[in-house]
Amino acid sequence: MQRRPAKRLGGAQDGEGQSGMKTAIERLARAMAILGGIVMVALVLLTCVSVFGRGLNSMGHSGWLTSLSQSFADGLIASGVGPVTGDFELVEAGIAFSIFAFLPICQLYAGHATVDVFTSRLSGKANAWLIAFWDVVLTLVIWLITWRLCAGLLDKMGNGETTFLLQFPIWWAYGASFVAAAVASVTALYCSVGRVSYAATGRTILPESGADAT
């Protein structure tokens, strides 16, 4: 009886390796998306508080309130209500991070907007290669952005530049965005390999919903 344990073992190891890589990429992408969502919720709450405070401050200075009750208007102003100091600086930094934090899961599950007015007439094979081509292009763009973010991070760390109102180092925002962009770069590379593999062989290493973007 002939046995080929080495071949079977190698195939099992390859399958387990691919499955482990897919699981790791999925978990990393989901973690970044959750973190990006938490930041977005915090920014929404911050904006609401800032707008509400600005409204109360304007109300305290309004003519109709002072004519109605000067003491109440004075008390409202004296309470210190107003917009959150540096709210736009925090929103700017947080939004930049969130954009890059959502990129990995969007890339993994082919969530980017597509227009298939002309490509819908192509065969499945042609569409698979077209998707793979643009996925590689997008991966190169993401890697380019990540590289420039790294350059910007090093520059901001070197010059010690801070924000105008809150005076926190600008490199903090660059650093957070760079970490998210680095995860997006790894995910994009994995997806490019997966979609090229799918176009060439019909087999994919990507999650089912992201195997082809058709």
Tab-separated table of C-alpha atoms in Angstrom:
chain	number	residue	atom	x	y	z
A	1	MET	CA	0.000	0.000	0.000
A	2	GLN	CA	1.405	3.367	-1.016
A	3	ARG	CA	1.247	6.253	1.389
A	4	ARG	CA	2.161	9.879	0.841
A	5	PRO	CA	2.030	11.493	4.261
A	6	ALA	CA	4.416	14.302	3.323
A	7	LYS	CA	2.197	15.554	0.514
A	8	ARG	CA	-0.986	15.417	2.585
A	9	LEU	CA	0.746	17.073	5.508
A	10	GLY	CA	2.063	19.853	3.296
A	11	GLY	CA	-1.376	20.506	1.821
A	12	ALA	CA	-2.961	20.577	5.270
A	13	GLN	CA	-0.299	22.944	6.522
A	14	ASP	CA	-0.822	25.243	3.531
A	15	GLY	CA	-4.561	25.251	4.109
A	16	GLU	CA	-4.149	25.906	7.806
A	17	GLY	CA	-1.667	28.696	7.051
A	18	GLN	CA	-4.058	30.368	4.630
A	19	SER	CA	-6.941	30.001	7.046
A	20	GLY	CA	-4.857	31.406	9.883
A	21	MET	CA	-3.769	34.355	7.777
A	22	LYS	CA	-7.343	35.075	6.717
A	23	THR	CA	-8.526	34.928	10.327
A	24	ALA	CA	-5.736	37.242	11.475
A	25	ILE	CA	-6.432	39.773	8.717
A	26	GLU	CA	-10.176	39.651	9.403
A	27	ARG	CA	-9.710	40.198	13.122
A	28	LEU	CA	-7.262	43.034	12.547
A	29	ALA	CA	-9.573	44.728	10.036
A	30	ARG	CA	-12.588	44.352	12.338
A	31	ALA	CA	-10.634	45.685	15.323
A	32	MET	CA	-9.585	48.756	13.370
A	33	ALA	CA	-13.149	49.311	12.163
A	34	ILE	CA	-14.480	49.074	15.724
A	35	LEU	CA	-11.832	51.491	16.930
A	36	GLY	CA	-12.652	53.860	14.084
A	37	GLY	CA	-16.339	53.616	14.967
A	38	ILE	CA	-15.661	54.421	18.616
A	39	VAL	CA	-13.673	57.491	17.576
A	40	MET	CA	-16.462	58.581	15.225
A	41	VAL	CA	-19.103	58.251	17.962
A	42	ALA	CA	-16.898	60.243	20.328
A	43	LEU	CA	-16.513	62.961	17.685
A	44	VAL	CA	-20.279	63.112	17.148
A	45	LEU	CA	-20.856	63.501	20.891
A	46	LEU	CA	-18.107	66.123	21.094
A	47	THR	CA	-19.670	68.081	18.231
A	48	CYS	CA	-23.120	67.913	19.821
A	49	VAL	CA	-21.795	69.151	23.169
A	50	SER	CA	-19.848	71.927	21.453
A	51	VAL	CA	-22.841	73.084	19.383
A	52	PHE	CA	-25.137	72.941	22.420
A	53	GLY	CA	-22.658	74.965	24.479
A	54	ARG	CA	-22.276	77.509	21.707
A	55	GLY	CA	-26.069	77.809	21.511
A	56	LEU	CA	-26.393	78.389	25.250
A	57	ASN	CA	-23.654	81.005	25.137
A	58	SER	CA	-25.379	82.816	22.293
A	59	MET	CA	-28.646	82.616	24.195
A	60	GLY	CA	-27.023	84.230	27.231
A	61	HIS	CA	-25.961	87.179	25.083
A	62	SER	CA	-29.269	87.464	23.250
A	63	GLY	CA	-31.412	90.526	23.684
A	64	TRP	CA	-34.641	88.643	24.309
A	65	LEU	CA	-33.178	86.703	27.253
A	66	THR	CA	-31.563	89.748	28.851
A	67	SER	CA	-34.828	91.630	28.532
A	68	LEU	CA	-36.692	88.704	30.032
A	69	SER	CA	-34.264	88.064	32.915
A	70	GLN	CA	-30.941	89.848	33.130
A	71	SER	CA	-29.872	87.864	36.176
A	72	PHE	CA	-30.559	84.535	34.443
A	73	ALA	CA	-28.644	85.658	31.344
A	74	ASP	CA	-25.716	86.797	33.484
A	75	GLY	CA	-25.758	83.518	35.386
A	76	LEU	CA	-25.795	81.518	32.153
A	77	ILE	CA	-22.772	83.392	30.830
A	78	ALA	CA	-20.992	83.182	34.181
A	79	SER	CA	-21.397	79.394	34.188
A	80	GLY	CA	-18.852	79.279	31.375
A	81	VAL	CA	-21.031	77.512	28.809
A	82	GLY	CA	-19.704	77.677	25.278
A	83	PRO	CA	-18.154	75.606	22.520
A	84	VAL	CA	-15.566	72.996	23.428
A	85	THR	CA	-12.128	74.562	23.110
A	86	GLY	CA	-10.275	73.136	20.138
A	87	ASP	CA	-13.201	71.012	18.996
A	88	PHE	CA	-12.297	71.451	15.322
A	89	GLU	CA	-8.721	70.326	16.036
A	90	LEU	CA	-9.959	67.119	17.647
A	91	VAL	CA	-12.479	66.511	14.867
A	92	GLU	CA	-9.826	67.040	12.204
A	93	ALA	CA	-7.454	64.548	13.812
A	94	GLY	CA	-10.188	62.038	14.639
A	95	ILE	CA	-11.737	62.043	11.182
A	96	ALA	CA	-8.345	61.488	9.555
A	97	PHE	CA	-7.748	58.458	11.776
A	98	SER	CA	-11.247	57.055	11.210
A	99	ILE	CA	-10.897	57.210	7.433
A	100	PHE	CA	-7.807	55.022	7.534
A	101	ALA	CA	-9.307	52.799	10.248
A	102	PHE	CA	-12.279	51.925	8.018
A	103	LEU	CA	-10.126	51.210	4.963
A	104	PRO	CA	-9.004	47.659	5.925
A	105	ILE	CA	-12.483	46.175	6.353
A	106	CYS	CA	-13.757	48.058	3.314
A	107	GLN	CA	-10.908	46.613	1.275
A	108	LEU	CA	-11.335	43.118	2.680
A	109	TYR	CA	-15.054	42.899	1.885
A	110	ALA	CA	-14.907	44.864	-1.392
A	111	GLY	CA	-17.004	47.668	0.044
A	112	HIS	CA	-15.752	50.401	-2.270
A	113	ALA	CA	-18.292	52.024	-4.574
A	114	THR	CA	-18.151	50.666	-8.107
A	115	VAL	CA	-19.771	51.576	-11.425
A	116	ASP	CA	-20.488	48.599	-13.683
A	117	VAL	CA	-22.372	50.298	-16.515
A	118	PHE	CA	-19.831	49.059	-19.069
A	119	THR	CA	-18.296	46.071	-17.299
A	120	SER	CA	-21.612	44.303	-16.641
A	121	ARG	CA	-21.502	43.009	-20.228
A	122	LEU	CA	-18.113	41.374	-19.721
A	123	SER	CA	-17.658	37.743	-18.762
A	124	GLY	CA	-17.084	36.701	-15.170
A	125	LYS	CA	-13.441	35.928	-15.939
A	126	ALA	CA	-12.852	39.334	-17.519
A	127	ASN	CA	-14.533	41.072	-14.595
A	128	ALA	CA	-12.412	39.103	-12.134
A	129	TRP	CA	-9.223	40.255	-13.860
A	130	LEU	CA	-10.497	43.827	-14.050
A	131	ILE	CA	-11.271	43.810	-10.323
A	132	ALA	CA	-7.848	42.317	-9.598
A	133	PHE	CA	-6.129	44.989	-11.692
A	134	TRP	CA	-7.814	47.900	-9.944
A	135	ASP	CA	-7.283	46.244	-6.585
A	136	VAL	CA	-3.535	46.171	-7.241
A	137	VAL	CA	-3.639	49.843	-8.304
A	138	LEU	CA	-5.524	50.776	-5.139
A	139	THR	CA	-3.036	48.819	-3.050
A	140	LEU	CA	-0.160	50.783	-4.582
A	141	VAL	CA	-1.985	54.038	-3.829
A	142	ILE	CA	-2.582	53.004	-0.200
A	143	TRP	CA	1.081	52.066	0.175
A	144	LEU	CA	2.095	55.432	-1.304
A	145	ILE	CA	-0.161	57.297	1.137
A	146	THR	CA	1.186	55.247	4.042
A	147	TRP	CA	4.761	56.056	3.018
A	148	ARG	CA	3.993	59.782	2.859
A	149	LEU	CA	2.209	59.609	6.219
A	150	CYS	CA	5.334	58.064	7.698
A	151	ALA	CA	7.425	60.873	6.195
A	152	GLY	CA	5.016	63.454	7.606
A	153	LEU	CA	5.069	61.761	11.003
A	154	LEU	CA	8.849	61.909	11.189
A	155	ASP	CA	8.814	65.536	10.072
A	156	LYS	CA	6.249	66.595	12.681
A	157	MET	CA	8.103	64.698	15.409
A	158	GLY	CA	11.265	66.533	14.439
A	159	ASN	CA	9.915	70.080	14.358
A	160	GLY	CA	7.705	69.803	17.455
A	161	GLU	CA	4.737	71.521	15.811
A	162	THR	CA	1.586	71.730	17.950
A	163	THR	CA	-2.049	72.671	17.354
A	164	PHE	CA	-3.114	76.294	17.817
A	165	LEU	CA	-5.602	75.973	20.695
A	166	LEU	CA	-5.039	72.683	22.513
A	167	GLN	CA	-1.294	72.711	21.906
A	168	PHE	CA	-1.047	68.946	21.512
A	169	PRO	CA	1.736	67.687	19.209
A	170	ILE	CA	0.531	67.294	15.638
A	171	TRP	CA	2.544	64.107	15.278
A	172	TRP	CA	0.012	62.381	17.541
A	173	ALA	CA	-2.595	62.685	14.797
A	174	TYR	CA	-0.068	61.623	12.159
A	175	GLY	CA	0.963	58.665	14.293
A	176	ALA	CA	-2.598	57.417	14.805
A	177	SER	CA	-3.359	57.773	11.096
A	178	PHE	CA	-0.108	56.032	10.173
A	179	VAL	CA	-0.911	52.997	12.345
A	180	ALA	CA	-4.346	52.684	10.725
A	181	ALA	CA	-2.839	53.204	7.265
A	182	ALA	CA	-0.223	50.528	7.940
A	183	VAL	CA	-2.995	48.046	8.767
A	184	ALA	CA	-4.792	49.135	5.602
A	185	SER	CA	-1.602	48.547	3.598
A	186	VAL	CA	-1.181	45.003	4.915
A	187	THR	CA	-4.849	44.237	4.301
A	188	ALA	CA	-4.725	45.732	0.809
A	189	LEU	CA	-1.701	43.622	-0.116
A	190	TYR	CA	-3.439	40.483	1.157
A	191	CYS	CA	-6.572	41.360	-0.812
A	192	SER	CA	-4.605	42.009	-3.996
A	193	VAL	CA	-2.968	38.597	-3.768
A	194	GLY	CA	-6.343	37.019	-3.073
A	195	ARG	CA	-8.140	38.678	-5.974
A	196	VAL	CA	-5.346	37.984	-8.452
A	197	SER	CA	-5.404	34.368	-7.269
A	198	TYR	CA	-9.170	34.272	-7.733
A	199	ALA	CA	-8.918	35.674	-11.258
A	200	ALA	CA	-6.203	33.193	-12.214
A	201	THR	CA	-7.429	30.008	-10.551
A	202	GLY	CA	-10.995	30.587	-9.379
A	203	ARG	CA	-9.928	29.886	-5.811
A	204	THR	CA	-9.797	32.591	-3.196
A	205	ILE	CA	-8.222	33.177	0.194
A	206	LEU	CA	-10.573	36.053	0.939
A	207	PRO	CA	-13.797	36.004	2.960
A	208	GLU	CA	-16.728	34.871	0.842
A	209	SER	CA	-18.336	38.316	0.559
A	210	GLY	CA	-15.048	39.819	-0.609
A	211	ALA	CA	-13.902	37.101	-2.998
A	212	ASP	CA	-15.105	38.989	-6.062
A	213	ALA	CA	-16.689	42.378	-6.183
A	214	THR	CA	-19.220	41.482	-8.828
